[in-house]
Structures are given as C-alpha cells and as structure tokens.
mmCIF file of C-alpha atoms in Angstrom:
data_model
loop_
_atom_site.group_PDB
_atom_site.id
_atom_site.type_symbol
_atom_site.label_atom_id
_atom_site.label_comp_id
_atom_site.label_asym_id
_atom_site.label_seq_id
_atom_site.Cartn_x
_atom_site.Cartn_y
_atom_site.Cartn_z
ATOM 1 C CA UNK A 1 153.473 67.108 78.296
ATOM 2 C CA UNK A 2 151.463 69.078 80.858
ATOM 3 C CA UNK A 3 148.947 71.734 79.304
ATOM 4 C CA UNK A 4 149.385 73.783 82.691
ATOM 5 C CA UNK A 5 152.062 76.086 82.041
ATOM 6 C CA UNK A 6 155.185 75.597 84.972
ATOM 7 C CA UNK A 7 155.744 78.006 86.989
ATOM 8 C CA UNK A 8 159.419 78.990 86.377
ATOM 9 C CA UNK A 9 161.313 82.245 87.378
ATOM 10 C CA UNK A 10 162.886 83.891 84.269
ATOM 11 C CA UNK A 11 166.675 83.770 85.320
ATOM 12 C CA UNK A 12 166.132 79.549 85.665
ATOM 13 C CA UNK A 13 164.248 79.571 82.543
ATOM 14 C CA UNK A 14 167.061 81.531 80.732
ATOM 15 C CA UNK A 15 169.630 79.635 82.208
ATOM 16 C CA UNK A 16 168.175 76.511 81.207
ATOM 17 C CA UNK A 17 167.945 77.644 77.653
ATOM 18 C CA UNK A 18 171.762 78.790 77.609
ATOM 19 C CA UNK A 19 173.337 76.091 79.246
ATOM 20 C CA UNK A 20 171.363 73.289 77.031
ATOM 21 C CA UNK A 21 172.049 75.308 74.078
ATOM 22 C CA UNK A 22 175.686 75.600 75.057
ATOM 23 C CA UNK A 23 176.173 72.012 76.091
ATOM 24 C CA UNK A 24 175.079 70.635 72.597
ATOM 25 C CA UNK A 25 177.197 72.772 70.903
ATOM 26 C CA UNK A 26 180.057 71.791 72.961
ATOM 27 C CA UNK A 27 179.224 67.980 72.204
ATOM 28 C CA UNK A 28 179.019 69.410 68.202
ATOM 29 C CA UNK A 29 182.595 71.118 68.739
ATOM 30 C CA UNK A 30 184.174 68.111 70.337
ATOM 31 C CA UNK A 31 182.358 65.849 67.690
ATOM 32 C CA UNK A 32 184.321 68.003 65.013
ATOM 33 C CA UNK A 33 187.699 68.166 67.483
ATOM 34 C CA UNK A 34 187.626 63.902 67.736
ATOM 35 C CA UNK A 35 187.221 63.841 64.281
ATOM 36 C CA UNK A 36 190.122 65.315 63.376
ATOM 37 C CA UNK A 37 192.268 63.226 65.471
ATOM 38 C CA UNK A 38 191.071 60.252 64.848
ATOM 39 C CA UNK A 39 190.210 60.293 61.300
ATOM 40 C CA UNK A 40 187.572 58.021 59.882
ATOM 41 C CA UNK A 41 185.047 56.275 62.028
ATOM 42 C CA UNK A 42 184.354 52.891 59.554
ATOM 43 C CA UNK A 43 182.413 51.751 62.153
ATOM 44 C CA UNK A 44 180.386 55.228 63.210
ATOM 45 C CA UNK A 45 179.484 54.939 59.779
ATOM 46 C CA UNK A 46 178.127 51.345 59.865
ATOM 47 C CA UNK A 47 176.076 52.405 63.244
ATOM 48 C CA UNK A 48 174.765 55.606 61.729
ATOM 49 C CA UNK A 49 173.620 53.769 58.298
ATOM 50 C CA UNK A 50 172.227 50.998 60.153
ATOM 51 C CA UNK A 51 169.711 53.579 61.836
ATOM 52 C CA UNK A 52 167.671 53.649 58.337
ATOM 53 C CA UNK A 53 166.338 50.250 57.923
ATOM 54 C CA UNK A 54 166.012 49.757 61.886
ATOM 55 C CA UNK A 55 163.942 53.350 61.496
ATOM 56 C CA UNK A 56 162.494 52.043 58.576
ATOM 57 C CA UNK A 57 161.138 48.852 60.348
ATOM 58 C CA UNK A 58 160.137 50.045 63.661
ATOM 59 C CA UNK A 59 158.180 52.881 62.218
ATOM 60 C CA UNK A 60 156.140 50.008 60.163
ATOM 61 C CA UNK A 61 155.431 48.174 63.167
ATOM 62 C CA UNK A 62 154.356 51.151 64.684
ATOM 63 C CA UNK A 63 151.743 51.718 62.071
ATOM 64 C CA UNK A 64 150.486 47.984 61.765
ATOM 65 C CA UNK A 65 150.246 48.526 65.913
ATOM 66 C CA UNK A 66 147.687 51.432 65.200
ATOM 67 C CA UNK A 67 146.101 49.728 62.480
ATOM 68 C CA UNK A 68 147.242 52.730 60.435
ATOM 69 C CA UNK A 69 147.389 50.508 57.519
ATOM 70 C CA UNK A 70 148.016 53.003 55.056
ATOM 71 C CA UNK A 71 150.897 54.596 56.708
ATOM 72 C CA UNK A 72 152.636 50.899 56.844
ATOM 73 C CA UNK A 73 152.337 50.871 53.252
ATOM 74 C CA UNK A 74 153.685 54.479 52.651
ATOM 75 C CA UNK A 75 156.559 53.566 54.217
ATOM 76 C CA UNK A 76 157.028 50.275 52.508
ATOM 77 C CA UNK A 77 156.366 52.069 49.132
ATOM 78 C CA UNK A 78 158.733 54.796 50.086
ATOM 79 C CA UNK A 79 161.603 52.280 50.943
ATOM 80 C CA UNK A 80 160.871 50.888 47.672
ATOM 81 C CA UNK A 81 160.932 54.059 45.483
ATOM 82 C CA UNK A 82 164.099 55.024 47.371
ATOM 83 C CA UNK A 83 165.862 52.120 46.258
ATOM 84 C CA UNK A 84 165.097 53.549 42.414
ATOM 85 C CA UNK A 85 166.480 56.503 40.360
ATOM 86 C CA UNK A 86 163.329 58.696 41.688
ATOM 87 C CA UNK A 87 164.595 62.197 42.712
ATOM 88 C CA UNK A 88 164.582 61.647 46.491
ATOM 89 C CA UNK A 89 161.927 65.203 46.872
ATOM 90 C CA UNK A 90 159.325 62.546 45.267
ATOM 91 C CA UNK A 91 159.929 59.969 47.274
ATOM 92 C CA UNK A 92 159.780 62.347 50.023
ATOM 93 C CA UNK A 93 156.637 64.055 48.851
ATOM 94 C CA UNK A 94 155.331 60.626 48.336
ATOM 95 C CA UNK A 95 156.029 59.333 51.641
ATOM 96 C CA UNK A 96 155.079 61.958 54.014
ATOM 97 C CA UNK A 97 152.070 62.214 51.943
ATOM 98 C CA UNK A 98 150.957 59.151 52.785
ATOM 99 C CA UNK A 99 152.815 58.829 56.562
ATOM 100 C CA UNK A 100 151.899 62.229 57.640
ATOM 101 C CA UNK A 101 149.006 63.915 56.543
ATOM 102 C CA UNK A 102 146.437 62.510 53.581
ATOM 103 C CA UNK A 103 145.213 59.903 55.241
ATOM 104 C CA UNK A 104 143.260 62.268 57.561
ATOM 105 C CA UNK A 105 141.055 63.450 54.826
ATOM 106 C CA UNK A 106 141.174 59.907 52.894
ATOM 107 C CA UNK B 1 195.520 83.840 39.606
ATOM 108 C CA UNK B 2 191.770 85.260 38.888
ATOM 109 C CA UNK B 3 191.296 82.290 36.422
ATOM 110 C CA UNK B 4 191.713 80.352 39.491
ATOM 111 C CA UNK B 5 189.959 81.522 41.987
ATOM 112 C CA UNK B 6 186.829 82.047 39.869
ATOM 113 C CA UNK B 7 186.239 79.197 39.415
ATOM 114 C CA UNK B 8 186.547 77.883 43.093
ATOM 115 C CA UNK B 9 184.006 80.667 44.067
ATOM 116 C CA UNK B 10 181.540 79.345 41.380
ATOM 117 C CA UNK B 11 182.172 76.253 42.521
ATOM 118 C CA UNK B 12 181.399 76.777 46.058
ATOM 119 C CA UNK B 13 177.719 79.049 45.084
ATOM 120 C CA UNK B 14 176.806 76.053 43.260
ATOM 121 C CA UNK B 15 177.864 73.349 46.404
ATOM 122 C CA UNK B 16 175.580 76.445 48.618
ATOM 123 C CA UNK B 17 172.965 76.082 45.973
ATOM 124 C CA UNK B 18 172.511 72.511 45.474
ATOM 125 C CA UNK B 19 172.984 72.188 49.176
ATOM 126 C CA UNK B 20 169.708 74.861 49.234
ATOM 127 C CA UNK B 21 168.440 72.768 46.753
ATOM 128 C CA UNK B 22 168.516 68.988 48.539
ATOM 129 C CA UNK B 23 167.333 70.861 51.691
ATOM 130 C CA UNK B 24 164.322 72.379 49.993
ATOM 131 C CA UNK B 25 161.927 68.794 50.249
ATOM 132 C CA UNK B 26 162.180 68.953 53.911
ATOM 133 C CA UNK B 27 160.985 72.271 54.735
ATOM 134 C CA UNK B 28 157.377 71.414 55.094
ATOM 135 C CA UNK B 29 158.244 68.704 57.691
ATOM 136 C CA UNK B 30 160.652 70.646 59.349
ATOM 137 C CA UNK B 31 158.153 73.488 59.490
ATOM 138 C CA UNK B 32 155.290 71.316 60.481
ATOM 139 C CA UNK B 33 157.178 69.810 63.378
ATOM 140 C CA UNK B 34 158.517 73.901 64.161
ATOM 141 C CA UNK B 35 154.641 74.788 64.783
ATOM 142 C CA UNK B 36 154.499 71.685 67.060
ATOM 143 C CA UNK B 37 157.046 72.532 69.198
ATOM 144 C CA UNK B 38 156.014 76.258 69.131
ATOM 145 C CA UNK B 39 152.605 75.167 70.187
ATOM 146 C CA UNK B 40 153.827 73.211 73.271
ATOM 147 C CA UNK B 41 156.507 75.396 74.203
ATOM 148 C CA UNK B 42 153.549 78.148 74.728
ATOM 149 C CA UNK B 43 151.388 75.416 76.750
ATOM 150 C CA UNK B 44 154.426 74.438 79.059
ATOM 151 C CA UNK B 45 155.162 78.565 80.032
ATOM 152 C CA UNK B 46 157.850 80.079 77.582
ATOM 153 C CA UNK B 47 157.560 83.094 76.369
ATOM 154 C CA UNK B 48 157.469 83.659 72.734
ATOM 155 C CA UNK B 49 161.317 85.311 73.026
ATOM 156 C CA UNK B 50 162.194 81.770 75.212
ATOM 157 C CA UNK B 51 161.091 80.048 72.293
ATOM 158 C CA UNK B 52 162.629 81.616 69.675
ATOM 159 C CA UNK B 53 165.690 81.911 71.857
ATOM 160 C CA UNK B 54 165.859 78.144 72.238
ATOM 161 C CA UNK B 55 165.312 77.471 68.554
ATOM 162 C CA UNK B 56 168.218 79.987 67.547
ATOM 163 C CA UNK B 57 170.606 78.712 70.232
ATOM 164 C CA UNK B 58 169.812 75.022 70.406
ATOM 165 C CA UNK B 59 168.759 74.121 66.565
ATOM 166 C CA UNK B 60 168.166 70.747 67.831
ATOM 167 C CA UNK B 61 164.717 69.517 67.854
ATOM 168 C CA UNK B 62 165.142 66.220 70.253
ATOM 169 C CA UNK B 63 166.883 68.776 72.576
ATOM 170 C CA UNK B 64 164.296 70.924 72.520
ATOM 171 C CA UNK B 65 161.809 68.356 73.308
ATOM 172 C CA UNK B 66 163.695 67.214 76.373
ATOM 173 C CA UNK B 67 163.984 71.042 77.740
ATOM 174 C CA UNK B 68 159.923 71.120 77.170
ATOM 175 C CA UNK B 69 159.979 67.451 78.888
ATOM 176 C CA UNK B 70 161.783 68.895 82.013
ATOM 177 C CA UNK B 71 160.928 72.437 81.896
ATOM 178 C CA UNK B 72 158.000 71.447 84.835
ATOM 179 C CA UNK B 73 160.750 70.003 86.844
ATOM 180 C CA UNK B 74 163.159 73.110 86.693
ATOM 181 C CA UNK B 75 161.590 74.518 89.920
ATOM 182 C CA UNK B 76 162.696 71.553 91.646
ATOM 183 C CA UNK B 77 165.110 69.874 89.856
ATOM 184 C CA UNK B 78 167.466 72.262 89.020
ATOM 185 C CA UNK B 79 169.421 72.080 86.112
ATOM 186 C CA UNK B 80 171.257 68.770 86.819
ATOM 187 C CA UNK B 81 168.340 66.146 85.150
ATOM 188 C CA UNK B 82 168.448 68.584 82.227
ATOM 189 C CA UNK B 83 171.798 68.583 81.436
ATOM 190 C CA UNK B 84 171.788 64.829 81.378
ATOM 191 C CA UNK B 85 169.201 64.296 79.314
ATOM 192 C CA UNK B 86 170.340 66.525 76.767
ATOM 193 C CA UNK B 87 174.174 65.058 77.340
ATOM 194 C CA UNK B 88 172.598 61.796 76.505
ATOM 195 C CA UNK B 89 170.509 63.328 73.304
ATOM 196 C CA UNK B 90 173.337 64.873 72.169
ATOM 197 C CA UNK B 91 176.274 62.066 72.117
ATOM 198 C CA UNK B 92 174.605 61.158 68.554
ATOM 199 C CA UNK B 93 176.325 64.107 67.240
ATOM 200 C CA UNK B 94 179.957 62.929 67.739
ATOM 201 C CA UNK B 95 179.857 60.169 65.656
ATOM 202 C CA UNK B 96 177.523 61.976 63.433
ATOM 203 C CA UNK B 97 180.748 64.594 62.753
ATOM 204 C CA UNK B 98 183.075 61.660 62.919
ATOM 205 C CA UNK B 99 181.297 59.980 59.720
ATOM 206 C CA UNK B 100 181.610 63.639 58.151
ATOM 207 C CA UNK B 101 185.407 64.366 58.893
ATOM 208 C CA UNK B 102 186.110 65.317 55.110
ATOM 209 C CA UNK B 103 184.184 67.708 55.583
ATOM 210 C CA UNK B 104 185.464 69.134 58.613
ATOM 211 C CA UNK B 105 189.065 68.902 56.495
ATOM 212 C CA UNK B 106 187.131 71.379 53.946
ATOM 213 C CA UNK B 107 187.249 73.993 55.846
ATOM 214 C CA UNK B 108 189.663 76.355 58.311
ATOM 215 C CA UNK B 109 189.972 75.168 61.948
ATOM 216 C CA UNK B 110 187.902 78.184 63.579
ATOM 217 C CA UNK B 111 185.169 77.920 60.367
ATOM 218 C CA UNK B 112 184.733 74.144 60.837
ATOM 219 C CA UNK B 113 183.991 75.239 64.575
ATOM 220 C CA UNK B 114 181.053 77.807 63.138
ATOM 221 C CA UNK B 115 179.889 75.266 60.533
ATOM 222 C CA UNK B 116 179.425 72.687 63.144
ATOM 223 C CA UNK B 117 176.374 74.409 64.760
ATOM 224 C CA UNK B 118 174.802 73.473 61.483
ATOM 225 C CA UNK B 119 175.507 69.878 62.551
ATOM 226 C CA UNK B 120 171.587 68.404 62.803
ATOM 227 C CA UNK B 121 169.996 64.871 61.641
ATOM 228 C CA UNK B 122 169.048 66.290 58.623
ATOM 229 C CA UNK B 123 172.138 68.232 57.353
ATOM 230 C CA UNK B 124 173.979 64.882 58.727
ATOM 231 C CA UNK B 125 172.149 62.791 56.642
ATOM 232 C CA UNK B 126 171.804 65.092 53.104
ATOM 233 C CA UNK B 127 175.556 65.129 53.684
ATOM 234 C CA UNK B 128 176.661 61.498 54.052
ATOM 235 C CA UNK B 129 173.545 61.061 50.623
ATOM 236 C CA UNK B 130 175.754 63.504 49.237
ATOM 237 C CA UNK B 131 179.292 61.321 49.994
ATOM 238 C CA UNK B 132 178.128 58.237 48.805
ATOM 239 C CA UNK B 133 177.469 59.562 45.053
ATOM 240 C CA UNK B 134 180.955 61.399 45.410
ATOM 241 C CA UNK B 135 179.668 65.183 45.231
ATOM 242 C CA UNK B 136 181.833 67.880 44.963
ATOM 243 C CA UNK B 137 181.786 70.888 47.417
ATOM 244 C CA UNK B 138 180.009 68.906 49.993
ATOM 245 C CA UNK B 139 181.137 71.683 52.572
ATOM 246 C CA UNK B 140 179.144 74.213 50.809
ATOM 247 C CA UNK B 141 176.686 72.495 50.386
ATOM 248 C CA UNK B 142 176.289 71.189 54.044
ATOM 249 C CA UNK B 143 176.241 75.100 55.074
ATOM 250 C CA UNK B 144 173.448 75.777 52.504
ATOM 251 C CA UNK B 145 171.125 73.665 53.886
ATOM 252 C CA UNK B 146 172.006 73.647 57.241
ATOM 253 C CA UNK B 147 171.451 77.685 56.737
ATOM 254 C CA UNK B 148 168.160 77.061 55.290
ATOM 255 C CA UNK B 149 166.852 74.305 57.751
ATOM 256 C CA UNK B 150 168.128 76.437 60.523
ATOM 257 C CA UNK B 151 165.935 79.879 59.349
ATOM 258 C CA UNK B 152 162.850 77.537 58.816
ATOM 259 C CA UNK B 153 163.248 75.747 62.040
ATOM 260 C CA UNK B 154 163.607 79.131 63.885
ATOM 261 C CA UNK B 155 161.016 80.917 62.292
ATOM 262 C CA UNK B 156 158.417 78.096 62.367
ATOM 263 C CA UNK B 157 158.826 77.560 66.521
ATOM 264 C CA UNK B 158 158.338 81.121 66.829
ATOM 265 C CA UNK B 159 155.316 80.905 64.723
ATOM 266 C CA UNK B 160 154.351 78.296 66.487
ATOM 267 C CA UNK B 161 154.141 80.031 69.863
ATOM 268 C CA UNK B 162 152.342 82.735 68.261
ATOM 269 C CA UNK B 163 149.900 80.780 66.490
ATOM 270 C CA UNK B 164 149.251 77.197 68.504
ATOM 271 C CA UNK B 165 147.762 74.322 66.689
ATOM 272 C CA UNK B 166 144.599 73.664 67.102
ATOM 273 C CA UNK B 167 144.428 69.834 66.219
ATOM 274 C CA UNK B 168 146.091 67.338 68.023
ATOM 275 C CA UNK B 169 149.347 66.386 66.268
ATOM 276 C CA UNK B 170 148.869 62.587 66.809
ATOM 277 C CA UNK B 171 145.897 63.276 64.153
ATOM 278 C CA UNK B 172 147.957 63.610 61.609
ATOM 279 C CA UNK B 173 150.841 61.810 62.675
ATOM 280 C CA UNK B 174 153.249 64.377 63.050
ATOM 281 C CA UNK B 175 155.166 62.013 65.821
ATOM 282 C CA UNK B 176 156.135 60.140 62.701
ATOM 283 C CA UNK B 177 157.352 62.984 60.293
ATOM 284 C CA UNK B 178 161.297 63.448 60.872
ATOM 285 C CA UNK B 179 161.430 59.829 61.657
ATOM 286 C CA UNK B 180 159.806 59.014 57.857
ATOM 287 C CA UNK B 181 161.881 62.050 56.032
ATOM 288 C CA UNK B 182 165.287 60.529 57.602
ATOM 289 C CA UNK B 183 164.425 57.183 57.158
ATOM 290 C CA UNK B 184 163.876 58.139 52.918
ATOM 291 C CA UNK B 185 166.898 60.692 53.258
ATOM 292 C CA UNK B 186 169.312 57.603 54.381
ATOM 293 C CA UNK B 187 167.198 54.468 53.131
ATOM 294 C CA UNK B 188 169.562 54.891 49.209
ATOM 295 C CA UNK B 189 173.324 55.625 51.288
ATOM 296 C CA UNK B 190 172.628 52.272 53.042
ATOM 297 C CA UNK B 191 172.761 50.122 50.044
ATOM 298 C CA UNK B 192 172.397 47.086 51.559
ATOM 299 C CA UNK B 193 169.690 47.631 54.113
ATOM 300 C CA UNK B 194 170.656 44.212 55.415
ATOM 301 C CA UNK B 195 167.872 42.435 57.357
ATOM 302 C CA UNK B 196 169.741 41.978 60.103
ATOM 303 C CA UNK B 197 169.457 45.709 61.643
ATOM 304 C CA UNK B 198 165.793 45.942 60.123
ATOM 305 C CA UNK B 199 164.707 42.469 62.223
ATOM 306 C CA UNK B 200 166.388 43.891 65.666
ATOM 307 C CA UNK B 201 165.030 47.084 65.384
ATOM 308 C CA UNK B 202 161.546 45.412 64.688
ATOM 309 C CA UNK B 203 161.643 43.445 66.850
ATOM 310 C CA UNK B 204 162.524 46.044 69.669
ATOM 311 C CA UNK B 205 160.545 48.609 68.552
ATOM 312 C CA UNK B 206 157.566 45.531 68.601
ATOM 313 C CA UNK B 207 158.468 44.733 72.171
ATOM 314 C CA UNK B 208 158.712 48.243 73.241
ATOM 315 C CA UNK B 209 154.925 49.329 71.785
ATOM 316 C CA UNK B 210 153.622 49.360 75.269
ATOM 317 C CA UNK B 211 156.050 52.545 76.084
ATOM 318 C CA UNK B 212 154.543 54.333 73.190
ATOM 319 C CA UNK B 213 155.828 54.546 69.748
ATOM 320 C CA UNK B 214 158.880 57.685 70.316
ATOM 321 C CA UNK B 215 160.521 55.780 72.866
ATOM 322 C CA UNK B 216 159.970 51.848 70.801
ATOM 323 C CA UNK B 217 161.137 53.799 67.762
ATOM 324 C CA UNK B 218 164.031 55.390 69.406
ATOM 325 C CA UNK B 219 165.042 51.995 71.256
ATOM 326 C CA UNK B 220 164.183 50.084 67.955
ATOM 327 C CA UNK B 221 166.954 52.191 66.003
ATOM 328 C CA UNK B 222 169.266 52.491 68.476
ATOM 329 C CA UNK B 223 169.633 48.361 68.863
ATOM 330 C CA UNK B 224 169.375 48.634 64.492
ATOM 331 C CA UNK B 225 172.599 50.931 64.610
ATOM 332 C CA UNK B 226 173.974 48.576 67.680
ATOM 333 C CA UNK B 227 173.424 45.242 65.195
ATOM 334 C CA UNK B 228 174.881 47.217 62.536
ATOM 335 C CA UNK B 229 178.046 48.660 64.324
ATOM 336 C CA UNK B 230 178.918 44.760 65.512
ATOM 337 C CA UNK B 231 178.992 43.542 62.014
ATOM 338 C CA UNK B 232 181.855 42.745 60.581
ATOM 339 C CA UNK B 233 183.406 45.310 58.011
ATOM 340 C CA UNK B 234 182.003 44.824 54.704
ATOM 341 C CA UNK B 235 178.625 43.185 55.765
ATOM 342 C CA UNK B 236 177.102 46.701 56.186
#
C-alpha cells in the first residue's frame, strides 16, 4: 500500500464505504437465504474444513521460505497440541506466541 | 409455563456466555490486526470517522483490506474494480452460512437476517468447533462472540487511526496472525487433516512464494479446500 494518502472527494469515499459494506452483507443475507433452501452443504463443509491443514501447510512453508525457523515450528507444535485435550486459548496463546510476536525479542 | 421458559432464557445467557467465552482468546489478534488496519487506513487518506465507519458497516477484515487496496484507484476507477474485488472476497461467506444452516433454523426469519452480519471467519469457525462436539445453544453463542469480536474489531481500527503503529507489521509477523488463530480454531473440527489437502496447498503456496506470502497462502488454501471438496464423501 501507498504511504501517500489518495486524493479522494468525500461523497466517492463514502460511497465506496456504503456500497462495499452493503454488498457483503447482501452476499451474508443470501448466504443465510440459500441455506435455507437447500439445506446442508456436505460438501461446503468438506471445502471449508479442508482450508485448515492447506492453511496449516502453506503458512509453514511460508516460514521455512523466510528462514523464520521458529515460527515453522510454532505452527507445527500448535497443530500438534490442537490435536490433544489442551483448551484451544492455550494452544492459541501458544501459537501466536511463537508465530506472531516473541520471536522478535528472542 | 414460567418453569419453561426459565429455563430456555438461562439456557440461551449461558450459549451468549460461553460464546463470549470461546471468543475471548482471539481478542488480542483481532485487536492487533484492528491497529494495523487503523494505521494504514490513516496512511491511504480516511478519516478517522471513514475508518470507523468501514469497520462498523463492513466487519470484514479481507474486505477492508481490498477497499484500502483500491481506495488510490477510486479517483479513476470508479467503483466498478471495487465491487468486484470485494464480490470475489465475499463469495466465502455463502458456503460459510451454508455449513451453519442449523443455526440459521435457530432463529426467526428477520433475526437470522440481523445475526448474519455477525457472519466472519472467526465466528464461522468457533461455530462449526462448536458443532462438531454437539453444543447446545450454538445460536447464542455465535451472537456472543460475534458481538464481542465485532466491538473489538471496531474499536481497535479506530484506535488504530488515532494512534498508527510505529513498527513495521512484517516485524512481528502480523501478516501471519488470523491465518495462525484460524488455522488452531479449525485444525481439531477437521479430524482427519488428511494429507492430501495439506500437500496441494503446500505445494501451491511453495510455488506461489514469489507473489508474496498473502496471495501463496490464499492460493495455497483455496486449492487445499478445492482437493478437499473433490474427495469423495467420507474421505474428509
């Protein structure tokens, strides 16, 4: 993103704001309309659970990229702990932890 | 009667509660990645009421991003390349709602229509967590911490805009914070993470590095979900 702020007139600005914000909610409403008439979505499901390990796996490929070693094995760790009766705020804590912020001061 | 409904009210606090609750873990990464986007809304040219606006109205943070990605182009552009792109961003959420149709069943036909703004990644995901251990009162608890979320997302842009960062967010990572919190939010629903969706989404994301690492990770999950969608029933 530019750090030079655009120069944009206040009724386009507004109007982009309110016509993105009502566009997603319109794709929210008919998301909630289709689901009512066509019930459940076994496959949706598969797609949308599917996300986690591909998540899971490009995110660690990200980190080996950077050499971000650490966060590789955060992620790893975390995949494992979430596979375990830890409370899922631990695993959390224990993930982003190690993802997102204490390696900086490591 | 009262002995009745009594308990269905209890009920319901405690769904709102626990639904508080399950939200609660998240709040620092949903706050961090607030301050983010407050930060570059203020370098791109909105106003601290634009940003807040946005926040409030949109409560969706990759269609946020793509109205900071194209807010340059407005001038013009128009409106037309915006609209896509969020079209595009947005899609996700009608399967999203389609997985979650019990819950939609939960509730009145012009409630289910309020509730649905609440209808984000993470709400999504704490929901379907909340489905495969067979919770009760997932409806109330869906609101709770989409209600929560949504005053900490809000809140944090606006603060945000007020009060930029002053490190760069690649620093610490922050790229890779809602990626990571979904990631441990849905890892346990997907009991078996088969490989199959992990090695295409690898192997994507690995082909896609030189993009940079939203766009691989985006592509990378998106083939994942693809892999996973084709199996056959049962194999996911």
């Amino acid at each position: 993103m530019s750090a030079e702020p655009a120069d944009i007139g206040a009724l386009q600005a507004w109007a982009a704001i309110l016509s993105s914000a009502g566009l997603v909610y319109a794709v929210r409403l008919a998301g909630v309309c289709l689901a009512g008439q066509w019930g459940d979505y076994p496959r949706a499901e598969r797609f949308l659970s599917s996300l986690a390990p591909a998540l899971l796996a490009g995110l660690v490929i990200t980190a080996v990229d950077r050499h971000d070693w650490r966060a590789a094995c955060g992620l790893v760790v975390g995949l494992v702990l979430s596979r375990t009766s830890m409370p899922y705020p631990l695993v959390l804590l224990a993930v982003l932890s190690s993802v997102a912020g204490l390696r900086a001061w490591i | 009667m009262q002995i009745w409904i009594v308990p269905a009210a209890l009920r319901r606090c405690e769904g709102l509660a626990r639904g508080l609750l399950d939200a609660l873990p998240m709040i620092p990464a949903i706050a961090v990645f607030g301050v983010v986007f407050g930060t570059a809304a203020g370098e791109q040219g909105l106003s601290w009421l634009q940003t807040a606006a946005a926040s409030a109205l949109l409560f969706s943070g990759a269609s946020q991003v793509a109205l900071l990605a194209m807010w340059p182009h407005l001038a013009s552009g128009g409106l037309l390349p915006l609209l896509v792109a969020t079209l595009l961003i947005s899609l996700r959420f009608i399967p999203m709602a389609a997985t979650l149709s019990g819950l939609w069943y939960g509730l009145p036909r012009p409630a289910a229509y309020v509730a649905s703004f609440l209808l984000i990644d993470e709400t999504w995901a704490l929901t379907l967590r909340g489905t495969a251990r067979g919770r009760p009162e997932l409806t109330a608890a869906f609101i709770g911490a989409g209600l929560v979320l949504y005053a900490v997302w809000v809140v944090s842009t606006a603060f945000g805009r007020s009060v930029p960062l002053t490190v760069a967010p690649e620093r610490f990572a922050l790229d890779l914070v809602i990626p990571a919190m979904l990631m441990v939010v849905l890892a346990r629903p997907a009991k078996r993470a088969d490989a199959v969706p992990a090695v295409v989404g690898a192997a994507v994301a690995w082909l896609m590095l030189p993009l940079g690492s939203p766009a691989g990770l985006l592509a990378g999950a998106a083939a994942g979900g693809l892999a996973g969608f084709c199996q056959p029933r049962g194999r996911a």
